[in-house]
Each structure stands twice: as C-alpha cells, then as structure tokens.
Coordinates of C-alpha atoms (C1' of nucleotides) in Angstrom, one line a residue:
Chain A
M1 CA -32.0 -3.5 -16.2
S2 CA -33.1 -4.3 -12.6
Y3 CA -34.6 -7.3 -11.4
G4 CA -37.9 -7.8 -9.7
K5 CA -38.4 -11.1 -8.5
P6 CA -36.5 -14.1 -8.9
C7 CA -36.3 -16.0 -10.8
S8 CA -35.9 -20.3 -11.4
R9 CA -32.6 -21.8 -12.4
A10 CA -34.5 -22.7 -15.6
C11 CA -35.1 -18.7 -17.6
R12 CA -31.2 -17.1 -15.6
S13 CA -28.4 -18.2 -18.4
T14 CA -31.9 -16.4 -20.4
H15 CA -32.1 -13.8 -19.3
L16 CA -28.4 -12.9 -19.4
E17 CA -29.2 -13.3 -22.1
K18 CA -31.8 -10.7 -23.3
L19 CA -29.8 -8.3 -21.2
R20 CA -26.3 -9.0 -23.4
A21 CA -27.7 -8.4 -26.4
R22 CA -30.3 -5.4 -24.6
N23 CA -26.4 -3.3 -24.8
N24 CA -24.6 -2.9 -26.9
F25 CA -21.5 -2.1 -24.6
H26 CA -18.2 -1.2 -26.8
R27 CA -15.6 -3.4 -28.2
G28 CA -15.9 -5.7 -25.0
F29 CA -18.2 -7.6 -22.9
H30 CA -18.1 -5.3 -20.1
V31 CA -22.1 -6.4 -18.2
A32 CA -23.6 -4.4 -15.9
L33 CA -26.7 -5.2 -12.7
E34 CA -28.9 -3.1 -10.7
N35 CA -29.7 -3.9 -7.1
P36 CA -30.3 -8.1 -8.3
T37 CA -31.3 -10.5 -5.8
V38 CA -28.8 -13.0 -3.5
K39 CA -29.3 -15.2 -5.9
E40 CA -29.0 -13.7 -9.2
A41 CA -25.9 -11.9 -8.2
A42 CA -24.3 -15.2 -7.2
E43 CA -24.9 -16.2 -10.6
F44 CA -23.8 -13.4 -12.3
V45 CA -21.0 -13.9 -9.2
R46 CA -19.7 -17.7 -10.4
N47 CA -20.3 -16.8 -14.4
A48 CA -18.1 -13.7 -13.4
L49 CA -15.7 -15.6 -12.1
S50 CA -15.4 -18.6 -14.4
E51 CA -15.2 -16.9 -17.7
R52 CA -11.9 -14.9 -15.7
K53 CA -13.3 -11.6 -15.6
A54 CA -12.9 -8.3 -13.7
L55 CA -15.5 -7.9 -11.1
I56 CA -17.0 -4.8 -9.5
I57 CA -19.2 -5.6 -6.7
V58 CA -21.4 -2.4 -4.1
G59 CA -23.2 -3.9 -1.4
N60 CA -23.9 -4.9 1.9
C61 CA -20.9 -6.8 4.0
W62 CA -18.8 -8.0 5.7
V63 CA -15.8 -10.3 5.7
E64 CA -13.3 -12.3 7.2
Y65 CA -9.9 -12.5 6.9
Q66 CA -7.8 -15.3 7.9
G67 CA -3.6 -14.9 7.3
R68 CA -0.8 -13.6 8.2
A69 CA -3.0 -12.1 10.9
S70 CA -6.5 -12.0 11.3
S71 CA -10.2 -9.3 11.3
K72 CA -13.5 -9.1 11.1
L73 CA -14.5 -5.7 9.4
E74 CA -18.7 -6.0 10.5
S75 CA -21.4 -5.2 8.4
G76 CA -21.9 -2.1 6.1
E77 CA -21.6 -1.1 2.5
R78 CA -18.9 -1.4 0.4
I79 CA -17.3 -1.2 -3.4
I80 CA -15.7 -4.5 -4.2
I81 CA -13.0 -4.7 -7.1
I82 CA -11.9 -8.9 -8.2
K83 CA -9.2 -8.5 -11.0
D84 CA -9.5 -11.3 -13.8
D85 CA -5.8 -12.0 -12.1
G86 CA -6.7 -13.2 -9.1
S87 CA -6.7 -9.8 -6.8
V88 CA -8.5 -9.3 -4.1
L89 CA -9.7 -5.3 -2.8
V90 CA -12.2 -4.6 -0.6
H91 CA -13.6 -0.4 0.0
R92 CA -14.9 1.6 2.3
P93 CA -16.6 4.4 1.9
A94 CA -13.8 6.4 2.4
G95 CA -9.6 6.8 2.6
Y96 CA -7.1 5.7 0.5
E97 CA -6.3 2.1 2.0
P98 CA -8.2 -1.8 1.1
V99 CA -10.2 -2.2 4.9
N100 CA -9.6 -5.7 3.3
W101 CA -7.6 -7.3 -0.2
Q102 CA -6.2 -10.4 -1.4
P103 CA -2.3 -10.2 -3.2
P104 CA -2.4 -11.6 -7.9
G105 CA -3.3 -15.9 -7.8
C106 CA -6.2 -16.0 -5.6
L107 CA -8.7 -19.3 -6.3
F108 CA -12.3 -18.0 -5.6
Q109 CA -15.4 -19.7 -4.1
T110 CA -19.2 -18.5 -4.0
R111 CA -22.1 -19.7 -1.8
S112 CA -25.3 -18.6 -1.4
A113 CA -27.6 -19.2 1.2
D114 CA -30.2 -18.0 3.6
N115 CA -30.3 -15.1 0.8
V116 CA -26.0 -14.1 2.1
L117 CA -23.8 -14.5 -1.3
E118 CA -20.2 -15.4 0.2
V119 CA -17.6 -15.2 -1.7
K120 CA -14.1 -16.6 -0.9
A121 CA -10.3 -15.8 -1.6
V122 CA -7.9 -18.0 -0.6
R123 CA -4.2 -17.7 -2.0
R124 CA -0.7 -19.8 -0.4
K125 CA 2.4 -18.4 0.0
P126 CA 1.3 -17.3 2.0
S127 CA -1.9 -19.3 3.5
E128 CA -4.2 -17.2 3.1
S129 CA -8.2 -16.3 2.9
V130 CA -10.6 -13.7 2.4
R131 CA -14.0 -14.3 3.0
M132 CA -17.1 -11.4 2.2
F133 CA -20.7 -12.2 2.3
F134 CA -23.7 -10.2 1.2
D135 CA -26.9 -9.6 2.0
R136 CA -27.5 -6.3 -0.5
I137 CA -26.4 -6.1 -3.5
Y138 CA -26.6 -2.5 -4.8
L139 CA -24.5 -3.1 -8.5
L140 CA -22.6 -5.7 -9.7
S141 CA -20.2 -5.0 -13.1
S142 CA -18.7 -8.0 -14.8
L143 CA -15.7 -6.7 -17.4
S144 CA -13.4 -7.5 -19.7
L145 CA -11.1 -5.0 -19.6
V146 CA -7.7 -3.7 -22.0
D147 CA -5.7 -2.2 -21.2
R148 CA -2.0 -2.6 -23.0
G149 CA -1.2 1.3 -21.8
K150 CA 2.8 2.3 -20.8
F151 CA 3.1 3.3 -17.4
S152 CA 6.3 6.2 -17.3
L153 CA 7.0 7.7 -14.2
Y154 CA 9.9 10.5 -14.5
A155 CA 12.5 11.0 -11.5
S156 CA 12.7 8.1 -9.7
E157 CA 15.9 7.4 -7.3
E158 CA 17.4 5.0 -10.5
D159 CA 16.4 8.4 -13.7
M160 CA 18.4 11.0 -11.6
Q161 CA 20.9 7.8 -10.2
R162 CA 21.3 7.2 -14.6
A163 CA 20.8 11.5 -15.2
I164 CA 24.0 11.9 -13.2
L165 CA 25.5 8.8 -14.6
F166 CA 24.8 10.2 -18.1
E167 CA 25.8 14.1 -17.7
P168 CA 28.1 13.9 -14.2
E169 CA 28.3 18.2 -14.5
I170 CA 24.6 17.8 -12.8
L171 CA 26.5 16.7 -10.0
E172 CA 29.8 18.7 -9.9
H173 CA 32.1 20.2 -12.0
G174 CA 34.8 17.7 -12.7
F175 CA 33.1 14.3 -11.6
K176 CA 33.2 11.6 -12.5
P177 CA 31.4 8.4 -11.4
I178 CA 33.8 5.3 -12.0
T179 CA 31.0 2.5 -10.4
Y180 CA 27.2 3.1 -10.0
E181 CA 25.5 0.4 -7.0
K182 CA 28.7 -0.6 -5.4
K183 CA 28.7 -2.9 -3.7
V184 CA 30.4 -2.0 0.3
E185 CA 29.7 -3.5 3.2
P186 CA 26.1 -1.7 5.1
G187 CA 25.0 -1.9 1.3
F188 CA 25.1 0.0 -1.4
V189 CA 26.2 2.7 -3.3
D190 CA 24.4 4.8 -5.6
I191 CA 27.4 6.2 -7.2
Y192 CA 31.4 5.6 -7.3
G193 CA 33.9 8.5 -8.2
I194 CA 36.6 10.8 -8.5
D195 CA 36.1 14.9 -8.3
K196 CA 38.4 17.9 -10.0
D197 CA 40.3 17.2 -7.8
G198 CA 41.2 13.6 -7.5
K199 CA 39.6 12.6 -4.1
F200 CA 37.3 9.5 -4.5
V201 CA 33.2 10.6 -3.8
V202 CA 30.7 8.5 -2.3
V203 CA 27.3 9.9 -4.0
E204 CA 23.5 9.6 -2.4
I205 CA 21.2 9.6 -4.0
K206 CA 16.8 10.9 -2.2
R207 CA 14.7 11.4 -5.7
K208 CA 12.7 13.8 -2.1
T209 CA 13.1 15.5 0.8
A210 CA 16.0 13.8 1.9
G211 CA 16.6 12.8 6.2
R212 CA 18.9 12.1 9.2
Q213 CA 18.4 9.0 8.0
A214 CA 19.9 9.1 4.7
A215 CA 22.5 11.8 6.2
L216 CA 23.5 8.8 8.4
Q217 CA 23.5 5.3 5.2
L218 CA 26.1 8.6 3.6
A219 CA 28.6 8.1 6.5
K220 CA 28.7 5.0 6.3
Y221 CA 29.2 3.8 2.9
V222 CA 31.8 6.8 3.2
D223 CA 33.3 4.5 6.3
A224 CA 33.5 1.8 4.4
I225 CA 35.1 3.4 1.5
K226 CA 37.7 5.0 3.4
A227 CA 38.4 2.2 4.9
M228 CA 39.6 -0.7 2.0
V229 CA 40.8 2.6 -0.2
N230 CA 42.8 4.1 2.8
R231 CA 42.5 7.8 1.1
E232 CA 40.6 11.0 1.5
V233 CA 37.1 10.1 0.8
R234 CA 34.2 12.8 0.0
G235 CA 29.8 12.3 0.7
I236 CA 28.0 14.3 -1.7
L237 CA 24.0 13.3 -0.5
V238 CA 22.1 14.1 -3.5
A239 CA 18.1 15.3 -2.9
P240 CA 15.5 18.1 -3.8
R241 CA 16.2 19.3 -0.9
L242 CA 16.6 18.6 3.0
A243 CA 14.6 18.1 6.0
K244 CA 15.5 20.9 8.7
G245 CA 17.8 19.6 10.8
T246 CA 19.9 17.6 8.5
Q247 CA 22.1 20.1 7.2
R248 CA 23.5 21.1 10.7
L249 CA 24.0 16.7 10.8
L250 CA 25.6 17.2 7.8
A251 CA 28.4 19.8 8.4
T252 CA 29.6 17.0 11.7
L253 CA 29.8 14.4 9.4
K254 CA 31.7 16.9 7.0
L255 CA 29.8 16.0 4.4
D256 CA 28.4 17.5 1.0
F257 CA 25.4 18.5 -0.7
K258 CA 23.2 18.9 -3.4
A259 CA 19.7 19.8 -4.2
L260 CA 19.4 18.3 -7.3
D261 CA 15.1 18.7 -8.9
P262 CA 14.1 15.5 -10.0
R263 CA 12.3 17.1 -12.7
R264 CA 15.8 18.3 -14.3
C265 CA 16.9 15.1 -14.4
S266 CA 13.6 13.8 -16.3
E267 CA 15.4 16.7 -18.9
V268 CA 18.4 15.3 -19.4
L269 CA 17.2 11.7 -19.2
S270 CA 15.1 12.6 -22.4
M271 CA 17.7 14.2 -24.6
P272 CA 18.6 11.4 -27.6
E273 CA 21.5 10.9 -26.9
T274 CA 20.3 8.7 -23.1
K275 CA 20.8 6.1 -24.8
K276 CA 24.1 5.6 -25.3
L277 CA 24.5 5.6 -21.3
E278 CA 21.8 2.5 -21.3
E279 CA 25.3 1.5 -24.8
F280 CA 28.0 2.4 -21.4
F281 CA 25.4 0.7 -18.5
G282 CA 22.6 -0.8 -19.5
Chain B
M1 CA -31.0 2.6 -18.7
S2 CA -27.9 5.0 -21.7
Y3 CA -28.7 7.1 -23.2
G4 CA -29.1 7.2 -27.0
K5 CA -27.9 10.8 -27.9
P6 CA -26.1 13.7 -25.6
C7 CA -29.3 16.0 -24.8
S8 CA -29.4 19.4 -24.7
R9 CA -29.2 20.7 -21.6
A10 CA -32.4 21.9 -20.1
C11 CA -33.7 18.6 -20.7
R12 CA -30.7 17.1 -18.3
S13 CA -31.3 16.6 -15.2
T14 CA -35.4 15.3 -15.7
H15 CA -33.1 12.8 -17.1
L16 CA -31.4 12.9 -13.3
E17 CA -34.0 12.9 -12.1
K18 CA -36.0 10.3 -14.2
L19 CA -32.7 7.9 -13.5
R20 CA -33.5 7.6 -10.2
A21 CA -37.4 8.2 -10.3
R22 CA -36.9 4.5 -12.0
N23 CA -34.7 2.7 -10.0
N24 CA -35.3 1.1 -6.8
F25 CA -32.2 1.8 -4.9
H26 CA -32.4 0.5 -1.3
R27 CA -31.8 3.0 1.6
G28 CA -29.2 5.2 0.0
F29 CA -28.8 7.0 -2.9
H30 CA -27.3 5.0 -5.6
V31 CA -27.4 5.5 -9.6
A32 CA -25.7 3.7 -12.4
L33 CA -25.5 4.9 -15.8
E34 CA -24.7 2.9 -19.1
N35 CA -21.8 3.6 -22.2
P36 CA -23.0 7.3 -21.5
T37 CA -21.3 10.0 -24.5
V38 CA -18.4 11.5 -23.0
K39 CA -21.1 15.1 -22.1
E40 CA -23.7 12.9 -20.4
A41 CA -20.6 11.7 -18.6
A42 CA -19.2 14.2 -18.3
E43 CA -23.5 15.9 -16.2
F44 CA -22.9 12.6 -14.4
V45 CA -19.7 13.1 -13.5
R46 CA -20.1 16.9 -12.1
N47 CA -23.3 15.9 -10.1
A48 CA -22.3 12.8 -8.4
L49 CA -18.8 15.3 -6.9
S50 CA -20.1 18.4 -6.4
E51 CA -22.6 16.1 -4.5
R52 CA -20.4 14.9 -2.6
K53 CA -21.0 11.0 -3.5
A54 CA -18.8 8.3 -4.2
L55 CA -18.4 7.7 -8.2
I56 CA -17.1 4.1 -10.4
I57 CA -16.5 5.2 -13.5
V58 CA -14.7 2.4 -15.8
G59 CA -13.9 3.3 -19.5
N60 CA -11.5 4.0 -21.5
C61 CA -8.7 6.9 -20.0
W62 CA -5.5 8.2 -20.0
V63 CA -4.1 9.8 -16.9
E64 CA -1.0 12.3 -16.2
Y65 CA 0.1 12.9 -12.4
Q66 CA 2.4 15.5 -11.0
G67 CA 3.9 15.9 -7.8
R68 CA 6.0 14.8 -5.3
A69 CA 7.3 12.8 -8.8
S70 CA 5.9 13.0 -12.1
S71 CA 4.0 10.1 -15.1
K72 CA 2.4 9.5 -17.3
L73 CA -0.5 7.2 -18.0
E74 CA -1.5 5.7 -21.1
S75 CA -4.7 5.0 -23.0
G76 CA -6.3 1.6 -22.0
E77 CA -9.9 0.6 -20.0
R78 CA -9.5 1.1 -15.7
I79 CA -11.7 1.2 -13.1
I80 CA -11.3 5.0 -11.0
I81 CA -13.1 5.2 -8.1
I82 CA -13.6 8.4 -6.5
K83 CA -14.7 8.4 -3.0
D84 CA -16.7 11.1 -1.4
D85 CA -13.1 11.8 1.4
G86 CA -11.3 13.0 -2.2
S87 CA -9.3 9.6 -2.4
V88 CA -8.9 8.9 -5.6
L89 CA -8.5 5.8 -7.1
V90 CA -6.8 4.0 -10.7
H91 CA -7.1 0.7 -11.0
R92 CA -5.8 -1.2 -14.4
P93 CA -7.4 -4.5 -15.0
A94 CA -4.3 -6.5 -12.9
G95 CA -2.4 -6.1 -9.6
Y96 CA -3.1 -4.7 -6.4
E97 CA -1.2 -1.6 -6.3
P98 CA -3.4 1.2 -7.7
V99 CA -1.5 2.6 -10.8
N100 CA -2.0 6.2 -10.2
W101 CA -3.5 7.6 -6.9
Q102 CA -4.3 10.4 -5.4
P103 CA -4.8 10.3 -1.0
P104 CA -8.3 11.7 0.9
G105 CA -8.8 15.3 0.7
C106 CA -8.7 17.0 -3.1
L107 CA -10.0 18.7 -5.3
F108 CA -11.5 18.0 -8.3
Q109 CA -12.4 19.8 -11.2
T110 CA -13.9 18.6 -14.6
R111 CA -14.3 19.7 -18.1
S112 CA -14.5 18.5 -20.8
A113 CA -13.9 19.0 -24.7
D114 CA -13.5 17.2 -28.0
N115 CA -15.7 14.2 -27.2
V116 CA -12.9 13.6 -24.2
L117 CA -13.9 14.0 -20.7
E118 CA -11.4 15.5 -18.2
V119 CA -12.0 15.8 -13.9
K120 CA -8.1 16.6 -12.5
A121 CA -8.0 16.0 -8.7
V122 CA -5.7 18.6 -6.7
R123 CA -4.4 18.8 -3.0
R124 CA -1.9 20.8 -1.2
K125 CA 0.1 19.5 0.6
P126 CA 2.1 17.9 -0.7
S127 CA 1.4 20.0 -3.9
E128 CA -0.4 17.3 -6.3
S129 CA -2.2 16.1 -9.6
V130 CA -4.3 13.9 -11.2
R131 CA -5.0 14.4 -14.0
M132 CA -7.9 11.5 -15.7
F133 CA -9.2 12.4 -19.5
F134 CA -12.0 9.7 -20.6
D135 CA -12.4 8.8 -23.7
R136 CA -15.0 6.3 -24.2
I137 CA -16.9 5.5 -20.8
Y138 CA -18.5 2.0 -20.2
L139 CA -20.2 2.5 -17.0
L140 CA -20.3 5.1 -14.4
S141 CA -22.1 4.8 -10.8
S142 CA -22.8 7.0 -8.1
L143 CA -23.2 5.8 -4.1
S144 CA -23.9 7.3 -1.5
L145 CA -22.3 3.6 1.0
V146 CA -23.3 4.4 4.2
D147 CA -21.0 2.4 6.2
R148 CA -20.2 2.1 10.4
G149 CA -19.2 -1.3 10.9
K150 CA -16.6 -1.8 13.1
F151 CA -12.5 -3.1 12.1
S152 CA -10.5 -5.2 14.3
L153 CA -7.6 -6.7 13.1
Y154 CA -5.7 -9.9 15.4
A155 CA -2.7 -9.9 17.1
S156 CA -0.7 -7.2 15.7
E157 CA 3.0 -7.0 17.5
E158 CA 1.2 -4.5 20.6
D159 CA -1.5 -6.9 21.0
M160 CA 0.8 -9.8 21.9
Q161 CA 2.7 -7.3 23.3
R162 CA -0.6 -7.2 26.0
A163 CA -1.6 -10.4 26.1
I164 CA 2.2 -11.3 27.7
L165 CA 1.4 -8.7 29.6
F166 CA -1.8 -9.5 31.6
E167 CA -1.3 -14.0 30.8
P168 CA 1.9 -13.9 32.0
E169 CA 1.6 -17.1 32.0
I170 CA 2.0 -18.6 28.2
L171 CA 5.0 -16.7 27.8
E172 CA 6.7 -19.4 30.9
H173 CA 5.9 -20.0 33.8
G174 CA 6.8 -17.9 36.9
F175 CA 7.9 -15.1 34.9
K176 CA 6.7 -12.0 36.1
P177 CA 7.7 -8.9 34.1
I178 CA 8.1 -5.3 35.9
T179 CA 8.2 -2.9 32.7
Y180 CA 6.8 -2.8 28.6
E181 CA 7.8 -0.5 26.6
K182 CA 11.6 0.1 28.6
K183 CA 13.4 2.6 27.5
V184 CA 17.3 1.3 26.2
E185 CA 20.0 1.9 24.7
P186 CA 19.4 0.8 20.8
G187 CA 15.7 0.8 21.3
F188 CA 12.9 0.0 23.4
V189 CA 12.4 -3.1 25.2
D190 CA 9.1 -5.1 24.6
I191 CA 8.6 -6.5 28.2
Y192 CA 11.1 -6.7 31.0
G193 CA 11.1 -8.5 33.7
I194 CA 11.5 -11.7 36.0
D195 CA 11.7 -15.0 35.5
K196 CA 11.0 -18.2 38.3
D197 CA 14.5 -18.1 39.1
G198 CA 14.7 -14.1 39.4
K199 CA 16.6 -13.9 36.6
F200 CA 16.1 -10.6 34.8
V201 CA 14.0 -11.5 31.6
V202 CA 14.4 -9.2 28.0
V203 CA 11.1 -9.8 25.8
E204 CA 11.3 -8.9 22.2
I205 CA 7.9 -10.0 20.1
K206 CA 7.7 -10.1 16.3
R207 CA 4.1 -10.4 15.4
K208 CA 5.2 -12.2 12.7
T209 CA 8.2 -15.5 11.8
A210 CA 11.3 -13.7 13.2
G211 CA 14.9 -13.9 11.6
R212 CA 17.9 -12.5 12.4
Q213 CA 17.0 -9.5 12.7
A214 CA 15.2 -10.0 15.4
A215 CA 17.4 -11.9 17.3
L216 CA 20.6 -9.9 15.9
Q217 CA 18.0 -7.0 18.2
L218 CA 17.9 -9.2 21.1
A219 CA 21.0 -9.4 21.5
K220 CA 21.9 -6.1 21.5
Y221 CA 19.0 -5.4 24.4
V222 CA 20.2 -7.8 26.5
D223 CA 24.1 -6.6 26.6
A224 CA 22.2 -3.1 27.1
I225 CA 20.4 -4.6 30.2
K226 CA 23.1 -6.9 31.6
A227 CA 25.4 -3.6 31.1
M228 CA 23.0 -1.9 33.2
V229 CA 22.5 -3.8 36.7
N230 CA 25.7 -6.4 36.1
R231 CA 23.9 -9.7 36.3
E232 CA 22.9 -12.3 34.5
V233 CA 19.8 -11.3 31.1
R234 CA 17.9 -13.5 29.4
G235 CA 17.0 -12.6 26.5
I236 CA 13.6 -14.4 24.8
L237 CA 12.7 -13.9 21.4
V238 CA 8.1 -14.0 20.9
A239 CA 6.4 -15.4 17.6
P240 CA 4.7 -17.4 15.6
R241 CA 7.5 -18.9 14.5
L242 CA 11.4 -18.8 13.4
A243 CA 12.8 -17.8 10.1
K244 CA 14.8 -20.7 8.8
G245 CA 18.7 -20.3 10.4
T246 CA 17.6 -18.2 12.8
Q247 CA 17.7 -21.0 16.0
R248 CA 20.7 -21.2 15.0
L249 CA 21.7 -17.8 15.6
L250 CA 20.0 -17.7 18.9
A251 CA 21.7 -21.0 19.9
T252 CA 25.2 -19.1 19.4
L253 CA 23.9 -15.7 21.0
K254 CA 22.6 -18.0 24.2
L255 CA 18.9 -16.5 24.1
D256 CA 15.9 -18.6 24.0
F257 CA 12.3 -19.1 21.9
K258 CA 8.9 -19.1 22.4
A259 CA 6.9 -20.5 20.1
L260 CA 3.0 -18.7 20.5
D261 CA 0.0 -17.9 18.4
P262 CA -1.3 -14.6 17.4
R263 CA -4.5 -16.5 17.6
R264 CA -3.6 -17.3 21.5
C265 CA -2.9 -13.9 22.0
S266 CA -6.3 -13.6 20.4
E267 CA -8.1 -15.1 22.7
V268 CA -6.7 -13.8 25.7
L269 CA -7.2 -10.4 25.3
S270 CA -10.9 -10.9 23.9
M271 CA -11.6 -12.7 27.6
P272 CA -12.9 -9.5 29.6
E273 CA -10.7 -9.9 32.0
T274 CA -9.0 -7.3 29.8
K275 CA -10.0 -5.1 30.9
K276 CA -8.3 -4.4 34.2
L277 CA -5.2 -4.3 32.1
E278 CA -6.1 -1.3 30.5
E279 CA -6.8 -0.1 34.0
F280 CA -3.4 -1.4 35.3
F281 CA -1.4 -0.2 32.2
G282 CA -3.1 1.8 30.3
Chain C
dG1 C1' 3.3 20.9 11.3
dA2 C1' 7.2 17.6 11.6
dG3 C1' 9.3 14.2 12.8
dT4 C1' 9.8 8.1 13.6
dG5 C1' 8.6 3.3 13.1
dG6 C1' 5.3 -0.1 10.9
dA7 C1' 2.1 -2.9 7.1
dT8 C1' -1.8 -8.8 6.1
dT9 C1' 2.3 -3.1 3.6
dT10 C1' 3.2 -5.0 -2.2
dC11 C1' 6.6 -4.9 -6.1
dG12 C1' 11.1 -5.5 -7.1
dC13 C1' 16.2 -7.6 -7.8
dA14 C1' 20.0 -9.3 -6.8
dT15 C1' 22.1 -14.1 -3.8
Chain D
dA1 C1' 13.0 -19.3 -2.9
dT2 C1' 14.9 -16.2 0.4
dG3 C1' 15.9 -11.6 1.7
dC4 C1' 17.3 -7.0 1.6
dG5 C1' 15.8 -2.7 0.3
dA6 C1' 12.4 1.1 -1.5
dA7 C1' 8.8 3.6 -3.1
dG8 C1' 4.9 9.7 -5.8
dT9 C1' 4.9 4.0 0.0
dC10 C1' 0.3 5.2 3.4
dC11 C1' -0.7 5.4 8.3
dA12 C1' -1.2 6.4 13.5
dC13 C1' 1.4 8.1 16.8
dT14 C1' 4.5 11.8 19.7
dC15 C1' 7.0 16.2 19.7

DNA sequence: GAGTGGATTTCGCAT
DNA sequence: ATGCGAAGTCCACTC
C-alpha cells in the first residue's frame, strides 16, 4: 500500500489508477495512502483538492496563520482535515478545539519544494490565510463522503419556548401567552403573557442553569414592560435550575422562578398536536 | 491491506502483528486499516482505545447525544476523531464545527452486535454521553502522535496593552502610563496615564475593529475617572481600525482614536527588552 | 469548585 | 452586508 521510492512523473497517474483499482471501496471514492514521499503527497493532495474531495492528512507539520490575528505553530505531528466545502481543521493530538482552522469557503494552493509540501488555504471577508508545511506524511486519505442524515437537537432554548407556548400549563396554572420574541428596549422578551389573576407576565427562558445575568436581564425586561403598560408586571425565570446565589438575587428583584427540565419540553413537543402550534405561531 | 473475511479471535492479534510489521511507520506507531469488517473494526478500535492511541474512523454511522441537551444524528458518512486525551469529534463532510463532540476526559466503551459497532464516550461533570453506531467502516487509523511544537498567537488585546506599556510612544508622543487594568465603576480601564500636557488619559484597547460598544465603554470609563479626579480626562480608543459610523460617535463623545496594527505590537513585544517589562509590570 | 470574560469564536437571524 | 444574541459553546483565569 505504501510506495517505497518516489516515482517519475510519468508513472504517477498509473500508480493512482492501480491504487484505486486495488481497493474495493464502498460506493464512494475513498482512497488512502500511507507514508508517501513528499512528492507523492503533493500529487495526491493536488488531485484531491482539484476534485473537490475531502482530505485527511496526518503528518509532521508547522503552520502559520495570518488574518484577524496572526499565529505560528511550530513543528509537530497533527491531523489535518480539509473538507470539500473549503473548511480546514488542524488538530493537535490533544484538545477539543483545532489549533488552527479556516471556516468554509477557502481556496487552496499547494506547492512542494525541498521535500516540504505546502498547502495554503485562503479566504476573503475576512481576509485570512492558513499555511501548512509538511515534511513527513504518515497518512493521506481522499474521501467522497455522502451525508444526508438529519440532525436534531432537542430541548434547545427555542424548543423550551415553543413547549411553553403550546402547553402554557407547564409554566404555571392559568398562564396565557400573548406574544413571544417581543421587542422591548434592551432586547427580546422570550414570552409575554397574562397570569391567572390577569397580571402581565414576562418569561425569560434558559435551557441550562440560570445565573446572575439571566436574572438581571429579566429584571430589565420587567422594568421596560412596566414603563410601557404602566401596570404591575411579574417576571418568571424558567430554567432547569438556578446557579448558586441566584435565588437570593431573584428574591431581591422580586422575580419568580420555575424549574423546567428541557427533556420535559422535548416530550411536550414530541406530541402530535404540536403541529397545531406551528400553524398558530409559525 | 484490507481483510477479506473476518477471522477467529485466536488469529486476530497475529493479524495486527503482521500489519504492524508490514508497515514501516516513522517513529510513532501509526497503523491504518481500510474497509475492515465490523468485527475487525471493533477489535482495532478496542485495541487503540485501550492503548490510549489517537483514532480516526471514517465510515457510515448514526450518533446519539444525551447530556446538557440531547441530539440525534441520522445515518451518514462522517469522519470521527478520538484523541488520546479522551476527546471526541464527529465531523460531517461540511462545516467547520463538529456536529457532535465530547470534550477531553471521556471514558470509552465499545460493543459490536448485528454487524454494528457501537463506540460510547462518557464523561462526568457535566454528565453526558455520545454514542456512535457504525455499520460500514472505510478507514481506520490508530496513531501515536508526538507534538511538542509551541503555539504562539500574536497581537491579542493583552499583547497590545503590554506593547503600549512598554513603548508608550507608539500610542502618542509624550504619553506616560500610570497604571493598567485599573478598577473603576463600570469595569477595568485598560491603561490609565498622563499625556504630554499633563492631562489624564484613559486608554481602551480593542485588538480588532472597534465599534459602538467600545466607544461607549470608553466614555463610561472617562466619566468615572472624571468624577474621581475632578479634572478633565481624555479618552483614547486604540484599535487596528474603526467600524463604520464609530468615528462620528467618537467625535460626539469627544474621544480620540489611535489606529494601531496588532502586528506592530507583536514586533514591539518581540524585542528583547520586553523582558524588562515583565519585571516591572509582571 | 464555581463564577466571569474572551474568542482568529462560529452560527443564525433580523434589520 | 451588518449587527446582535446564543451556544451541548470551549477555555483560561480568578475567587
């Protein structure tokens, strides 16, 4: 699978042909190459990029970035992914985040000289470039990935909002929503409604532990609405739970709290009647 | 390179031995496998995880996440990276961000049944898990990456601050810094000093285009200092450039602007005398 | 261990 | 295009 020695330019395409023929790849056109020479790698990368394929490069490299900031990454072994949408990821062997990257939409340029392969990814707006220099390559893979699978994230803040709009009882008995995403002075009120006693209610939703900031935000909204309607206005903070110390702050600000598990909201939204909501509020 | 048929448990380790022997991997222990069966993949992944190696899996999979939120990703071809620090990335063929992931520190569990390989990554605090199910695997790679390369990011906001403290002339002729990160009412003043005429100066630094918010923030600081010292106070906004419309706002607020390229700051900080600054201000 | 702020944040949505 | 808010944000630093 790995080439022992570099070959002349004439035989390279033949090599690739053989390579492809030898491998019974499933449906796509997935090709891999281990321990290529720099020249072989250059050819491989150039082909992959021109054919708009996804590319995995594992090797020893150094990286320079110039753009919104500038950075320099010294020599080391990393995993690089170049996707066919023109995004780039440089991953060190540790950490969730890429050390260098480029968002989708890059144009690529490759060069090789003195046994070093350079891959340059450039984008405009903002103008920035990542240059990767390889002197050893362990693994190359060119991939045509097909992915039409749907991705669903449950119980986001938006889902919690919709759950309350659809089933206001989960917030509080007798609550009736009026509007949502209502624009007021400081921003957007998540839900605005009336409680069982006819008092105005402002609802602020957090999908995770709510803290100081959420409480203060809600207080601002309550004040803004209060100034508009010139009546008493209640504020209810909705979240799975409160951060330490937030309860006392809520008391000081005279705001209420309603614990609500995001999963409960997912359940509500999974009910078939949910579609009615879409008709109403969509 | 790829196995034609699954083999009995007895011969598996032998297969891996051969595989390793056949490949003259550079320094590390990089191993790759193309189009393995699910059983072969299970063995390979189990080994890689138990040996604390980094792992690349390219294949058709579906993914479930349960934790702070919950998500479901339907079947499709993706690139998965599992690093030896216990972080996980699931990358679709497009987009900069992983569709699913797990930060460092996960524990792993693998199972295979009915020609499906399951890899489960669990972490505590917060308690969450990602489960990946593979029914076709195109590429597997087990890697021992060595990366001691230093990463340097130039011209962060802090660097710009230090550059001005070290070489105040780059801000303005005759400027003398007094303190930095000075605590005042609304937050922290980046730099506080005196200009060539003896007037007090508040400096607000932005490492990128400064806009409305930066100007207003600076104005707050100026007012706060003014109230304290009961004297005239100048405000200077330092940034590579201004957002559209910010110049007029600055004029209205009677604030000054100084364009300063982050790269220029990097240059100043790269001077050997910079270390003196660390002694003074560190 | 929890809280706070920054990021080459990215991403999405509304203006 | 631009600007603002949210994110399973992550991460580093402080208390």
